[in-house]
JSON list of C-alpha atoms in Angstrom, two decimals:
[
{"chain": "T", "resi": 1, "resn": "SER", "atom": "CA", "xyz": [-51.56, -38.98, -68.37]},
{"chain": "T", "resi": 2, "resn": "GLN", "atom": "CA", "xyz": [-48.58, -40.23, -66.56]},
{"chain": "T", "resi": 3, "resn": "THR", "atom": "CA", "xyz": [-48.30, -43.83, -64.96]},
{"chain": "T", "resi": 4, "resn": "ILE", "atom": "CA", "xyz": [-45.55, -45.63, -63.36]},
{"chain": "T", "resi": 5, "resn": "HIS", "atom": "CA", "xyz": [-45.28, -49.37, -63.27]},
{"chain": "T", "resi": 6, "resn": "GLN", "atom": "CA", "xyz": [-43.34, -51.87, -61.08]},
{"chain": "T", "resi": 7, "resn": "TRP", "atom": "CA", "xyz": [-42.84, -55.42, -61.22]},
{"chain": "T", "resi": 8, "resn": "PRO", "atom": "CA", "xyz": [-43.05, -57.94, -60.09]},
{"chain": "T", "resi": 9, "resn": "ALA", "atom": "CA", "xyz": [-45.62, -57.12, -57.24]},
{"chain": "T", "resi": 10, "resn": "THR", "atom": "CA", "xyz": [-44.10, -59.60, -54.81]},
{"chain": "T", "resi": 11, "resn": "LEU", "atom": "CA", "xyz": [-41.05, -61.54, -54.81]},
{"chain": "T", "resi": 12, "resn": "VAL", "atom": "CA", "xyz": [-39.66, -64.45, -52.51]},
{"chain": "T", "resi": 13, "resn": "GLN", "atom": "CA", "xyz": [-35.97, -65.02, -52.96]},
{"chain": "T", "resi": 14, "resn": "PRO", "atom": "CA", "xyz": [-33.32, -67.10, -51.07]},
{"chain": "T", "resi": 15, "resn": "VAL", "atom": "CA", "xyz": [-30.38, -65.54, -49.45]},
{"chain": "T", "resi": 16, "resn": "GLY", "atom": "CA", "xyz": [-27.50, -65.07, -51.84]},
{"chain": "T", "resi": 17, "resn": "SER", "atom": "CA", "xyz": [-29.57, -65.13, -54.95]},
{"chain": "T", "resi": 18, "resn": "PRO", "atom": "CA", "xyz": [-29.69, -62.11, -57.46]},
{"chain": "T", "resi": 19, "resn": "LEU", "atom": "CA", "xyz": [-32.31, -59.51, -57.67]},
{"chain": "T", "resi": 20, "resn": "SER", "atom": "CA", "xyz": [-33.73, -57.36, -60.45]},
{"chain": "T", "resi": 21, "resn": "LEU", "atom": "CA", "xyz": [-36.55, -55.08, -59.88]},
{"chain": "T", "resi": 22, "resn": "GLU", "atom": "CA", "xyz": [-38.07, -52.83, -62.83]},
{"chain": "T", "resi": 23, "resn": "CYS", "atom": "CA", "xyz": [-39.59, -49.63, -62.88]},
{"chain": "T", "resi": 24, "resn": "THR", "atom": "CA", "xyz": [-41.10, -47.87, -65.92]},
{"chain": "T", "resi": 25, "resn": "VAL", "atom": "CA", "xyz": [-42.80, -44.44, -66.50]},
{"chain": "T", "resi": 26, "resn": "GLU", "atom": "CA", "xyz": [-45.13, -43.43, -69.12]},
{"chain": "T", "resi": 27, "resn": "GLY", "atom": "CA", "xyz": [-46.49, -40.08, -70.24]},
{"chain": "T", "resi": 28, "resn": "THR", "atom": "CA", "xyz": [-43.42, -37.83, -69.35]},
{"chain": "T", "resi": 29, "resn": "SER", "atom": "CA", "xyz": [-40.02, -37.22, -70.40]},
{"chain": "T", "resi": 30, "resn": "ASN", "atom": "CA", "xyz": [-36.75, -36.83, -68.62]},
{"chain": "T", "resi": 31, "resn": "PRO", "atom": "CA", "xyz": [-38.03, -37.28, -65.16]},
{"chain": "T", "resi": 32, "resn": "ASN", "atom": "CA", "xyz": [-36.18, -37.75, -61.80]},
{"chain": "T", "resi": 33, "resn": "LEU", "atom": "CA", "xyz": [-36.48, -41.31, -60.77]},
{"chain": "T", "resi": 34, "resn": "TYR", "atom": "CA", "xyz": [-36.07, -42.65, -57.14]},
{"chain": "T", "resi": 35, "resn": "TRP", "atom": "CA", "xyz": [-35.96, -46.11, -55.40]},
{"chain": "T", "resi": 36, "resn": "TYR", "atom": "CA", "xyz": [-37.07, -45.98, -51.87]},
{"chain": "T", "resi": 37, "resn": "ARG", "atom": "CA", "xyz": [-37.26, -49.03, -49.47]},
{"chain": "T", "resi": 38, "resn": "GLN", "atom": "CA", "xyz": [-39.50, -49.35, -46.50]},
{"chain": "T", "resi": 39, "resn": "ALA", "atom": "CA", "xyz": [-38.81, -51.84, -43.91]},
{"chain": "T", "resi": 40, "resn": "ALA", "atom": "CA", "xyz": [-41.44, -53.18, -41.71]},
{"chain": "T", "resi": 41, "resn": "GLY", "atom": "CA", "xyz": [-42.63, -50.57, -39.34]},
{"chain": "T", "resi": 42, "resn": "ARG", "atom": "CA", "xyz": [-40.46, -47.93, -40.68]},
{"chain": "T", "resi": 43, "resn": "GLY", "atom": "CA", "xyz": [-40.74, -44.83, -42.90]},
{"chain": "T", "resi": 44, "resn": "LEU", "atom": "CA", "xyz": [-39.34, -44.71, -46.48]},
{"chain": "T", "resi": 45, "resn": "GLN", "atom": "CA", "xyz": [-35.75, -44.52, -47.11]},
{"chain": "T", "resi": 46, "resn": "LEU", "atom": "CA", "xyz": [-34.11, -43.26, -50.10]},
{"chain": "T", "resi": 47, "resn": "LEU", "atom": "CA", "xyz": [-31.78, -45.85, -51.91]},
{"chain": "T", "resi": 48, "resn": "PHE", "atom": "CA", "xyz": [-30.97, -44.18, -55.19]},
{"chain": "T", "resi": 49, "resn": "TYR", "atom": "CA", "xyz": [-32.04, -41.32, -57.44]},
{"chain": "T", "resi": 50, "resn": "SER", "atom": "CA", "xyz": [-31.28, -40.55, -61.03]},
{"chain": "T", "resi": 51, "resn": "VAL", "atom": "CA", "xyz": [-31.59, -37.18, -62.90]},
{"chain": "T", "resi": 52, "resn": "GLY", "atom": "CA", "xyz": [-30.90, -38.94, -66.32]},
{"chain": "T", "resi": 53, "resn": "ILE", "atom": "CA", "xyz": [-29.86, -41.94, -68.32]},
{"chain": "T", "resi": 54, "resn": "GLY", "atom": "CA", "xyz": [-26.73, -43.52, -66.67]},
{"chain": "T", "resi": 55, "resn": "GLN", "atom": "CA", "xyz": [-26.74, -41.13, -63.98]},
{"chain": "T", "resi": 56, "resn": "ILE", "atom": "CA", "xyz": [-27.35, -42.83, -60.54]},
{"chain": "T", "resi": 57, "resn": "SER", "atom": "CA", "xyz": [-26.65, -41.49, -57.07]},
{"chain": "T", "resi": 58, "resn": "SER", "atom": "CA", "xyz": [-26.69, -43.78, -53.91]},
{"chain": "T", "resi": 59, "resn": "GLU", "atom": "CA", "xyz": [-27.95, -42.35, -50.77]},
{"chain": "T", "resi": 60, "resn": "VAL", "atom": "CA", "xyz": [-27.01, -45.42, -48.36]},
{"chain": "T", "resi": 61, "resn": "PRO", "atom": "CA", "xyz": [-24.09, -47.98, -48.77]},
{"chain": "T", "resi": 62, "resn": "GLN", "atom": "CA", "xyz": [-25.47, -51.52, -49.35]},
{"chain": "T", "resi": 63, "resn": "ASN", "atom": "CA", "xyz": [-25.36, -54.31, -51.60]},
{"chain": "T", "resi": 64, "resn": "LEU", "atom": "CA", "xyz": [-27.99, -52.94, -53.98]},
{"chain": "T", "resi": 65, "resn": "SER", "atom": "CA", "xyz": [-27.18, -50.95, -57.30]},
{"chain": "T", "resi": 66, "resn": "ALA", "atom": "CA", "xyz": [-29.34, -49.28, -59.68]},
{"chain": "T", "resi": 67, "resn": "SER", "atom": "CA", "xyz": [-29.18, -48.55, -63.35]},
{"chain": "T", "resi": 68, "resn": "ARG", "atom": "CA", "xyz": [-31.12, -46.27, -65.77]},
{"chain": "T", "resi": 69, "resn": "PRO", "atom": "CA", "xyz": [-30.67, -47.66, -69.37]},
{"chain": "T", "resi": 70, "resn": "GLN", "atom": "CA", "xyz": [-33.34, -45.74, -70.88]},
{"chain": "T", "resi": 71, "resn": "ASP", "atom": "CA", "xyz": [-34.91, -42.42, -69.93]},
{"chain": "T", "resi": 72, "resn": "ARG", "atom": "CA", "xyz": [-38.23, -43.93, -68.32]},
{"chain": "T", "resi": 73, "resn": "GLN", "atom": "CA", "xyz": [-36.63, -47.11, -67.02]},
{"chain": "T", "resi": 74, "resn": "PHE", "atom": "CA", "xyz": [-35.13, -47.68, -63.54]},
{"chain": "T", "resi": 75, "resn": "ILE", "atom": "CA", "xyz": [-33.74, -51.07, -62.40]},
{"chain": "T", "resi": 76, "resn": "LEU", "atom": "CA", "xyz": [-32.75, -52.04, -58.98]},
{"chain": "T", "resi": 77, "resn": "SER", "atom": "CA", "xyz": [-30.28, -55.00, -58.64]},
{"chain": "T", "resi": 78, "resn": "SER", "atom": "CA", "xyz": [-28.45, -57.10, -56.43]},
{"chain": "T", "resi": 79, "resn": "LYS", "atom": "CA", "xyz": [-25.78, -59.79, -57.03]},
{"chain": "T", "resi": 80, "resn": "LYS", "atom": "CA", "xyz": [-26.48, -61.55, -53.72]},
{"chain": "T", "resi": 81, "resn": "LEU", "atom": "CA", "xyz": [-29.58, -60.84, -51.53]},
{"chain": "T", "resi": 82, "resn": "LEU", "atom": "CA", "xyz": [-29.09, -60.58, -47.75]},
{"chain": "T", "resi": 83, "resn": "LEU", "atom": "CA", "xyz": [-31.98, -61.26, -45.21]},
{"chain": "T", "resi": 84, "resn": "SER", "atom": "CA", "xyz": [-31.74, -57.50, -44.36]},
{"chain": "T", "resi": 85, "resn": "ASP", "atom": "CA", "xyz": [-32.93, -56.65, -48.00]},
{"chain": "T", "resi": 86, "resn": "SER", "atom": "CA", "xyz": [-36.41, -57.82, -47.26]},
{"chain": "T", "resi": 87, "resn": "GLY", "atom": "CA", "xyz": [-38.94, -55.03, -47.71]},
{"chain": "T", "resi": 88, "resn": "PHE", "atom": "CA", "xyz": [-41.26, -52.95, -49.67]},
{"chain": "T", "resi": 89, "resn": "TYR", "atom": "CA", "xyz": [-39.55, -51.32, -52.57]},
{"chain": "T", "resi": 90, "resn": "LEU", "atom": "CA", "xyz": [-41.11, -48.38, -54.08]},
{"chain": "T", "resi": 91, "resn": "CYS", "atom": "CA", "xyz": [-40.13, -46.46, -57.34]},
{"chain": "T", "resi": 92, "resn": "ALA", "atom": "CA", "xyz": [-41.08, -42.93, -57.73]},
{"chain": "T", "resi": 93, "resn": "TRP", "atom": "CA", "xyz": [-40.73, -40.01, -60.25]},
{"chain": "T", "resi": 94, "resn": "SER", "atom": "CA", "xyz": [-40.84, -36.26, -60.28]},
{"chain": "T", "resi": 95, "resn": "LEU", "atom": "CA", "xyz": [-40.35, -33.61, -63.06]},
{"chain": "T", "resi": 96, "resn": "LEU", "atom": "CA", "xyz": [-36.91, -32.02, -63.08]},
{"chain": "T", "resi": 97, "resn": "ALA", "atom": "CA", "xyz": [-38.30, -28.61, -63.21]},
{"chain": "T", "resi": 98, "resn": "GLY", "atom": "CA", "xyz": [-40.85, -26.78, -60.98]},
{"chain": "T", "resi": 99, "resn": "PRO", "atom": "CA", "xyz": [-40.82, -25.80, -57.53]},
{"chain": "T", "resi": 100, "resn": "TYR", "atom": "CA", "xyz": [-43.05, -28.63, -56.21]},
{"chain": "T", "resi": 101, "resn": "ASN", "atom": "CA", "xyz": [-41.25, -31.59, -56.79]},
{"chain": "T", "resi": 102, "resn": "GLU", "atom": "CA", "xyz": [-44.35, -33.71, -56.22]},
{"chain": "T", "resi": 103, "resn": "GLN", "atom": "CA", "xyz": [-43.29, -37.39, -56.45]},
{"chain": "T", "resi": 104, "resn": "PHE", "atom": "CA", "xyz": [-45.50, -39.89, -57.85]},
{"chain": "T", "resi": 105, "resn": "PHE", "atom": "CA", "xyz": [-45.16, -43.57, -56.61]},
{"chain": "T", "resi": 106, "resn": "GLY", "atom": "CA", "xyz": [-45.61, -46.93, -58.19]},
{"chain": "T", "resi": 107, "resn": "PRO", "atom": "CA", "xyz": [-47.57, -49.82, -56.64]},
{"chain": "T", "resi": 108, "resn": "GLY", "atom": "CA", "xyz": [-44.37, -51.11, -54.95]},
{"chain": "T", "resi": 109, "resn": "THR", "atom": "CA", "xyz": [-42.66, -54.53, -54.89]},
{"chain": "T", "resi": 110, "resn": "ARG", "atom": "CA", "xyz": [-42.71, -56.61, -51.69]},
{"chain": "T", "resi": 111, "resn": "LEU", "atom": "CA", "xyz": [-39.58, -58.66, -51.37]},
{"chain": "T", "resi": 112, "resn": "THR", "atom": "CA", "xyz": [-39.17, -61.33, -48.77]},
{"chain": "T", "resi": 113, "resn": "VAL", "atom": "CA", "xyz": [-35.61, -62.77, -48.58]},
{"chain": "T", "resi": 114, "resn": "LEU", "atom": "CA", "xyz": [-35.50, -66.33, -46.82]},
{"chain": "Y", "resi": 1, "resn": "ASP", "atom": "CA", "xyz": [-33.01, -38.51, -40.94]},
{"chain": "Y", "resi": 2, "resn": "ALA", "atom": "CA", "xyz": [-36.66, -37.28, -40.92]},
{"chain": "Y", "resi": 3, "resn": "LYS", "atom": "CA", "xyz": [-37.01, -33.33, -40.47]},
{"chain": "Y", "resi": 4, "resn": "THR", "atom": "CA", "xyz": [-40.64, -33.57, -39.25]},
{"chain": "Y", "resi": 5, "resn": "THR", "atom": "CA", "xyz": [-42.22, -34.96, -36.15]},
{"chain": "Y", "resi": 6, "resn": "GLN", "atom": "CA", "xyz": [-45.64, -36.46, -36.05]},
{"chain": "Y", "resi": 7, "resn": "PRO", "atom": "CA", "xyz": [-47.65, -38.33, -33.40]},
{"chain": "Y", "resi": 8, "resn": "PRO", "atom": "CA", "xyz": [-47.38, -42.21, -33.85]},
{"chain": "Y", "resi": 9, "resn": "SER", "atom": "CA", "xyz": [-51.10, -42.71, -33.92]},
{"chain": "Y", "resi": 10, "resn": "MET", "atom": "CA", "xyz": [-54.38, -41.05, -33.93]},
{"chain": "Y", "resi": 11, "resn": "ASP", "atom": "CA", "xyz": [-58.05, -42.17, -33.77]},
{"chain": "Y", "resi": 12, "resn": "CYS", "atom": "CA", "xyz": [-60.99, -40.38, -35.37]},
{"chain": "Y", "resi": 13, "resn": "ALA", "atom": "CA", "xyz": [-64.62, -41.12, -35.54]},
{"chain": "Y", "resi": 14, "resn": "GLU", "atom": "CA", "xyz": [-66.08, -41.74, -39.16]},
{"chain": "Y", "resi": 15, "resn": "GLY", "atom": "CA", "xyz": [-67.74, -38.50, -40.31]},
{"chain": "Y", "resi": 16, "resn": "ARG", "atom": "CA", "xyz": [-65.88, -36.27, -37.79]},
{"chain": "Y", "resi": 17, "resn": "ALA", "atom": "CA", "xyz": [-62.87, -34.03, -38.90]},
{"chain": "Y", "resi": 18, "resn": "ALA", "atom": "CA", "xyz": [-59.21, -35.57, -38.59]},
{"chain": "Y", "resi": 19, "resn": "ASN", "atom": "CA", "xyz": [-56.56, -33.10, -37.62]},
{"chain": "Y", "resi": 20, "resn": "LEU", "atom": "CA", "xyz": [-53.19, -34.36, -38.06]},
{"chain": "Y", "resi": 21, "resn": "PRO", "atom": "CA", "xyz": [-50.38, -32.25, -36.51]},
{"chain": "Y", "resi": 22, "resn": "CYS", "atom": "CA", "xyz": [-46.71, -31.78, -37.69]},
{"chain": "Y", "resi": 23, "resn": "ASN", "atom": "CA", "xyz": [-43.79, -30.12, -36.58]},
{"chain": "Y", "resi": 24, "resn": "HIS", "atom": "CA", "xyz": [-41.08, -29.02, -38.82]},
{"chain": "Y", "resi": 25, "resn": "SER", "atom": "CA", "xyz": [-39.15, -26.56, -36.87]},
{"chain": "Y", "resi": 26, "resn": "THR", "atom": "CA", "xyz": [-36.06, -26.64, -38.90]},
{"chain": "Y", "resi": 27, "resn": "ILE", "atom": "CA", "xyz": [-37.84, -25.87, -42.02]},
{"chain": "Y", "resi": 28, "resn": "SER", "atom": "CA", "xyz": [-35.91, -23.18, -44.29]},
{"chain": "Y", "resi": 29, "resn": "GLY", "atom": "CA", "xyz": [-37.60, -20.33, -45.90]},
{"chain": "Y", "resi": 30, "resn": "ASN", "atom": "CA", "xyz": [-38.18, -21.91, -49.29]},
{"chain": "Y", "resi": 31, "resn": "GLU", "atom": "CA", "xyz": [-39.01, -25.29, -48.45]},
{"chain": "Y", "resi": 32, "resn": "TYR", "atom": "CA", "xyz": [-42.69, -26.79, -49.11]},
{"chain": "Y", "resi": 33, "resn": "VAL", "atom": "CA", "xyz": [-44.23, -28.92, -46.81]},
{"chain": "Y", "resi": 34, "resn": "TYR", "atom": "CA", "xyz": [-45.78, -32.10, -48.42]},
{"chain": "Y", "resi": 35, "resn": "TRP", "atom": "CA", "xyz": [-48.38, -34.57, -46.99]},
{"chain": "Y", "resi": 36, "resn": "TYR", "atom": "CA", "xyz": [-48.77, -38.14, -48.25]},
{"chain": "Y", "resi": 37, "resn": "ARG", "atom": "CA", "xyz": [-50.51, -41.10, -47.04]},
{"chain": "Y", "resi": 38, "resn": "GLN", "atom": "CA", "xyz": [-50.09, -44.86, -47.44]},
{"chain": "Y", "resi": 39, "resn": "ILE", "atom": "CA", "xyz": [-52.72, -47.43, -47.25]},
{"chain": "Y", "resi": 40, "resn": "HIS", "atom": "CA", "xyz": [-51.41, -50.79, -46.07]},
{"chain": "Y", "resi": 41, "resn": "SER", "atom": "CA", "xyz": [-49.16, -52.50, -48.78]},
{"chain": "Y", "resi": 42, "resn": "GLN", "atom": "CA", "xyz": [-49.68, -49.57, -51.42]},
{"chain": "Y", "resi": 43, "resn": "GLY", "atom": "CA", "xyz": [-47.44, -46.85, -52.74]},
{"chain": "Y", "resi": 44, "resn": "PRO", "atom": "CA", "xyz": [-47.74, -43.49, -51.09]},
{"chain": "Y", "resi": 45, "resn": "GLN", "atom": "CA", "xyz": [-50.45, -41.20, -52.26]},
{"chain": "Y", "resi": 46, "resn": "TYR", "atom": "CA", "xyz": [-49.93, -37.48, -52.63]},
{"chain": "Y", "resi": 47, "resn": "ILE", "atom": "CA", "xyz": [-52.41, -35.54, -50.48]},
{"chain": "Y", "resi": 48, "resn": "ILE", "atom": "CA", "xyz": [-51.43, -31.62, -50.59]},
{"chain": "Y", "resi": 49, "resn": "HIS", "atom": "CA", "xyz": [-48.60, -29.26, -50.31]},
{"chain": "Y", "resi": 50, "resn": "GLY", "atom": "CA", "xyz": [-47.94, -25.87, -49.14]},
{"chain": "Y", "resi": 51, "resn": "LEU", "atom": "CA", "xyz": [-45.33, -23.15, -48.59]},
{"chain": "Y", "resi": 52, "resn": "LYS", "atom": "CA", "xyz": [-46.76, -20.18, -46.39]},
{"chain": "Y", "resi": 53, "resn": "ASN", "atom": "CA", "xyz": [-50.53, -19.99, -47.22]},
{"chain": "Y", "resi": 54, "resn": "ASN", "atom": "CA", "xyz": [-53.31, -22.44, -46.08]},
{"chain": "Y", "resi": 55, "resn": "GLU", "atom": "CA", "xyz": [-54.29, -24.75, -48.90]},
{"chain": "Y", "resi": 56, "resn": "THR", "atom": "CA", "xyz": [-57.34, -26.71, -49.64]},
{"chain": "Y", "resi": 57, "resn": "ASN", "atom": "CA", "xyz": [-58.09, -29.35, -52.26]},
{"chain": "Y", "resi": 58, "resn": "GLU", "atom": "CA", "xyz": [-60.58, -32.00, -52.90]},
{"chain": "Y", "resi": 59, "resn": "MET", "atom": "CA", "xyz": [-58.96, -34.40, -50.34]},
{"chain": "Y", "resi": 60, "resn": "ALA", "atom": "CA", "xyz": [-57.86, -32.16, -47.47]},
{"chain": "Y", "resi": 61, "resn": "SER", "atom": "CA", "xyz": [-56.95, -28.71, -46.00]},
{"chain": "Y", "resi": 62, "resn": "LEU", "atom": "CA", "xyz": [-53.57, -27.79, -45.01]},
{"chain": "Y", "resi": 63, "resn": "ILE", "atom": "CA", "xyz": [-53.08, -25.08, -42.30]},
{"chain": "Y", "resi": 64, "resn": "ILE", "atom": "CA", "xyz": [-49.43, -23.67, -41.92]},
{"chain": "Y", "resi": 65, "resn": "THR", "atom": "CA", "xyz": [-48.59, -21.53, -38.80]},
{"chain": "Y", "resi": 66, "resn": "GLU", "atom": "CA", "xyz": [-47.28, -18.06, -39.49]},
{"chain": "Y", "resi": 67, "resn": "ASP", "atom": "CA", "xyz": [-43.68, -19.13, -38.31]},
{"chain": "Y", "resi": 68, "resn": "ARG", "atom": "CA", "xyz": [-43.84, -22.09, -40.58]},
{"chain": "Y", "resi": 69, "resn": "LYS", "atom": "CA", "xyz": [-42.72, -24.27, -37.75]},
{"chain": "Y", "resi": 70, "resn": "SER", "atom": "CA", "xyz": [-45.72, -26.48, -37.76]},
{"chain": "Y", "resi": 71, "resn": "SER", "atom": "CA", "xyz": [-48.69, -27.44, -39.79]},
{"chain": "Y", "resi": 72, "resn": "THR", "atom": "CA", "xyz": [-52.06, -29.28, -39.65]},
{"chain": "Y", "resi": 73, "resn": "LEU", "atom": "CA", "xyz": [-53.52, -31.54, -42.26]},
{"chain": "Y", "resi": 74, "resn": "ILE", "atom": "CA", "xyz": [-57.55, -31.64, -41.86]},
{"chain": "Y", "resi": 75, "resn": "LEU", "atom": "CA", "xyz": [-59.53, -34.25, -43.24]},
{"chain": "Y", "resi": 76, "resn": "PRO", "atom": "CA", "xyz": [-62.86, -32.61, -42.95]},
{"chain": "Y", "resi": 77, "resn": "HIS", "atom": "CA", "xyz": [-65.10, -35.72, -42.88]},
{"chain": "Y", "resi": 78, "resn": "ALA", "atom": "CA", "xyz": [-63.21, -38.82, -42.33]},
{"chain": "Y", "resi": 79, "resn": "THR", "atom": "CA", "xyz": [-64.23, -42.22, -43.71]},
{"chain": "Y", "resi": 80, "resn": "LEU", "atom": "CA", "xyz": [-63.15, -45.57, -43.01]},
{"chain": "Y", "resi": 81, "resn": "ARG", "atom": "CA", "xyz": [-61.11, -45.43, -46.19]},
{"chain": "Y", "resi": 82, "resn": "ASP", "atom": "CA", "xyz": [-59.06, -42.68, -44.89]},
{"chain": "Y", "resi": 83, "resn": "THR", "atom": "CA", "xyz": [-57.44, -45.06, -42.52]},
{"chain": "Y", "resi": 84, "resn": "ALA", "atom": "CA", "xyz": [-53.75, -44.95, -43.22]},
{"chain": "Y", "resi": 85, "resn": "VAL", "atom": "CA", "xyz": [-50.33, -43.90, -42.37]},
{"chain": "Y", "resi": 86, "resn": "TYR", "atom": "CA", "xyz": [-50.11, -40.15, -43.10]},
{"chain": "Y", "resi": 87, "resn": "TYR", "atom": "CA", "xyz": [-46.53, -38.58, -43.81]},
{"chain": "Y", "resi": 88, "resn": "CYS", "atom": "CA", "xyz": [-45.71, -34.82, -43.26]},
{"chain": "Y", "resi": 89, "resn": "ILE", "atom": "CA", "xyz": [-42.63, -34.39, -45.40]},
{"chain": "Y", "resi": 90, "resn": "VAL", "atom": "CA", "xyz": [-40.20, -31.85, -46.55]},
{"chain": "Y", "resi": 91, "resn": "ARG", "atom": "CA", "xyz": [-37.70, -32.20, -49.22]},
{"chain": "Y", "resi": 92, "resn": "GLY", "atom": "CA", "xyz": [-34.07, -33.44, -49.19]},
{"chain": "Y", "resi": 93, "resn": "SER", "atom": "CA", "xyz": [-31.31, -31.70, -50.85]},
{"chain": "Y", "resi": 94, "resn": "GLN", "atom": "CA", "xyz": [-31.36, -34.20, -53.56]},
{"chain": "Y", "resi": 95, "resn": "GLY", "atom": "CA", "xyz": [-35.00, -33.66, -54.53]},
{"chain": "Y", "resi": 96, "resn": "ASN", "atom": "CA", "xyz": [-36.09, -36.48, -52.55]},
{"chain": "Y", "resi": 97, "resn": "LEU", "atom": "CA", "xyz": [-38.76, -36.74, -49.98]},
{"chain": "Y", "resi": 98, "resn": "ILE", "atom": "CA", "xyz": [-37.80, -37.48, -46.44]},
{"chain": "Y", "resi": 99, "resn": "PHE", "atom": "CA", "xyz": [-40.25, -39.68, -44.86]},
{"chain": "Y", "resi": 100, "resn": "GLY", "atom": "CA", "xyz": [-40.46, -40.24, -41.08]},
{"chain": "Y", "resi": 101, "resn": "LYS", "atom": "CA", "xyz": [-42.62, -42.89, -39.58]},
{"chain": "Y", "resi": 102, "resn": "GLY", "atom": "CA", "xyz": [-45.78, -40.87, -40.02]},
{"chain": "Y", "resi": 103, "resn": "THR", "atom": "CA", "xyz": [-49.09, -40.94, -38.02]},
{"chain": "Y", "resi": 104, "resn": "LYS", "atom": "CA", "xyz": [-51.32, -44.05, -38.26]},
{"chain": "Y", "resi": 105, "resn": "LEU", "atom": "CA", "xyz": [-54.73, -42.82, -38.51]},
{"chain": "Y", "resi": 106, "resn": "SER", "atom": "CA", "xyz": [-57.51, -45.22, -37.52]},
{"chain": "Y", "resi": 107, "resn": "VAL", "atom": "CA", "xyz": [-61.00, -44.00, -38.66]},
{"chain": "Y", "resi": 108, "resn": "LYS", "atom": "CA", "xyz": [-63.69, -45.88, -36.65]},
{"chain": "Y", "resi": 109, "resn": "PRO", "atom": "CA", "xyz": [-67.15, -46.32, -37.19]}
]
């Protein structure tokens, strides 16, 4: 069966510090991978998606970046965090083929920037 | 931007059916409607999806109007553990799910 992992579960970082959040998927190959952010009281917003190794598309301009060094690994990074980067970060995967495109979400990382 | 419209909150008595409405008037002919829910501080959980026909699984039923402009998620016997934010979603052009603010369902004893 497929599983998706995210770590860390929670993170408190000072403004201006770097960030690295990791997401890994098990039990499937060549998935679509997504990074979402949920700010307090708001719906999920798509940040990045990837259809393959080294292929990253950004949905919104920001000081965050994403990388996909391996097929089932997706990393969210920042060189310098802003207060506005606080939120709940979710990684998700879906199969490339098929009409349903059901997305499976990880447990999330709660980031607090102070 | 969300393509769906949902009431911000609803209450339901434990053991009764919870009917959660959603408007998706701009949905295109081949777009599916998905429902997810998110319990506080957890990742969204898939519930059900549909295209034209009504669907039922072990979690819920999905009723889609004939013109496909709206749908209703039905939890037949709501329990306290069904308290969550429920999202009615259509798919974006990049394959992502476009989440709005959802409906906060509170199931009360």
